[in-house]
CSV table of C-alpha atoms in Angstrom, one decimal:
chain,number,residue,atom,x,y,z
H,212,UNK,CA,-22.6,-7.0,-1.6
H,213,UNK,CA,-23.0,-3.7,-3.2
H,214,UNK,CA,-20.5,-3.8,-5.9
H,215,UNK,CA,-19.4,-6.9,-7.6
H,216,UNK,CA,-16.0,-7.8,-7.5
H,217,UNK,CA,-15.4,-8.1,-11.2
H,218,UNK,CA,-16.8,-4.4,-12.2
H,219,UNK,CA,-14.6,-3.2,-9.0
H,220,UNK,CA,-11.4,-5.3,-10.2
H,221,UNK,CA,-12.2,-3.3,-13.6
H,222,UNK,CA,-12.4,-0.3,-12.5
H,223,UNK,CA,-9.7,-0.2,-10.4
H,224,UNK,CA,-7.4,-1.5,-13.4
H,225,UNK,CA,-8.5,1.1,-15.9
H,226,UNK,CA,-7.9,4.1,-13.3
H,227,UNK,CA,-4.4,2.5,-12.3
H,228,UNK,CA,-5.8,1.7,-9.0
H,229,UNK,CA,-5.5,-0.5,-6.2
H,230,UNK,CA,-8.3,-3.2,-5.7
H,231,UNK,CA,-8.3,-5.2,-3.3
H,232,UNK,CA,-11.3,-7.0,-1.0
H,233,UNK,CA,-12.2,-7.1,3.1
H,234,UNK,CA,-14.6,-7.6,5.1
H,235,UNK,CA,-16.2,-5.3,7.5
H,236,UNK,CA,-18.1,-8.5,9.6
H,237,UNK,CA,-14.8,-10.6,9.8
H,238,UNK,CA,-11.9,-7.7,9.5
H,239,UNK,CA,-10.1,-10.6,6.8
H,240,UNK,CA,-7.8,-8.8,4.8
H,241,UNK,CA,-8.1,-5.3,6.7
H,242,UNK,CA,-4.7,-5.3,8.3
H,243,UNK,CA,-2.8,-6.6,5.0
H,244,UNK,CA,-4.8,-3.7,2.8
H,245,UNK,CA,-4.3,-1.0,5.7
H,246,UNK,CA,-0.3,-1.8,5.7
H,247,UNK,CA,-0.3,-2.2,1.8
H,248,UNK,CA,-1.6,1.3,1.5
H,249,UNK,CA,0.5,3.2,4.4
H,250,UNK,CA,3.6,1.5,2.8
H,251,UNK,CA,3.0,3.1,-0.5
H,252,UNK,CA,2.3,6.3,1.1
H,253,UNK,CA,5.1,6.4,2.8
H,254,UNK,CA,7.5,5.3,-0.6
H,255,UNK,CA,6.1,7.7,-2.4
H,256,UNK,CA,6.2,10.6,0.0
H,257,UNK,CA,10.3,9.2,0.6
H,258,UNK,CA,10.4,9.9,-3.3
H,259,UNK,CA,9.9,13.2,-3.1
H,260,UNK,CA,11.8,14.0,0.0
H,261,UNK,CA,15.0,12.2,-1.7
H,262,UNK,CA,14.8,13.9,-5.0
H,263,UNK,CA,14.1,17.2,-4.2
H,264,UNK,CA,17.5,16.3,-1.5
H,265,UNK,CA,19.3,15.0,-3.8
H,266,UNK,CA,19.5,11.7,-1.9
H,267,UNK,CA,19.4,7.9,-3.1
H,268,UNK,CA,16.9,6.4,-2.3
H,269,UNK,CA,17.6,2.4,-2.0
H,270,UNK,CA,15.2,0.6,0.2
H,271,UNK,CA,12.2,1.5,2.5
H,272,UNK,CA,10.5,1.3,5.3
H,273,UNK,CA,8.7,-1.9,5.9
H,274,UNK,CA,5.4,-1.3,8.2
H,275,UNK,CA,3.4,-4.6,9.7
H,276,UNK,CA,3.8,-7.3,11.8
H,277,UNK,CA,6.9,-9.0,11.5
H,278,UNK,CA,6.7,-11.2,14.4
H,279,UNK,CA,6.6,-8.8,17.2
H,280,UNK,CA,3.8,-6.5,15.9
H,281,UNK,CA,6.6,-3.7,15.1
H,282,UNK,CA,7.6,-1.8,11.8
H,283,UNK,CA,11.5,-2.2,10.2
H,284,UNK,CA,13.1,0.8,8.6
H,285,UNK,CA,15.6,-0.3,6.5
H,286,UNK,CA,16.2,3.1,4.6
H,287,UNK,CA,19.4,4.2,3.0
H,288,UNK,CA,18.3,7.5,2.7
H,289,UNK,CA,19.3,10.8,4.2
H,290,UNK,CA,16.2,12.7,4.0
């Protein structure tokens, strides 16, 4: 371990950042932090998109697994 997890926790809170731990030897938590991450992308790009559109954004696109290893978009949006 290079970095203990409280000073990264700490950090992370104090920049408004996401923390969050995996592991490079047993991939836990990869998948969950890599879907995490390209979900808020995604919303936050979509925020732009709408408002500059002048659209409503309501919902989003829901990326992972759900069963069958395939994303859902559930987006009310326009753009």
């Amino acid at each position: 371990r290079q970095v203990y997890w409280d000073n990264a926790n700490e950090f992370a809170r104090q920049h408004g950042l996401f923390f969050s731990e995996a592991s490079a030897v047993t991939s836990a938590n990869v998948q969950h932090i890599f879907e995490y991450l390209l979900q808020e992308i995604y919303n936050e790009s979509s925020k732009g998109k709408c408002r500059d559109s002048g659209a409503d954004m309501t919902s989003s696109v829901h990326i992972g697994a759900g069963g069958h290893g395939e994303g859902r978009k559930a987006s009310q949006c326009d753009c």
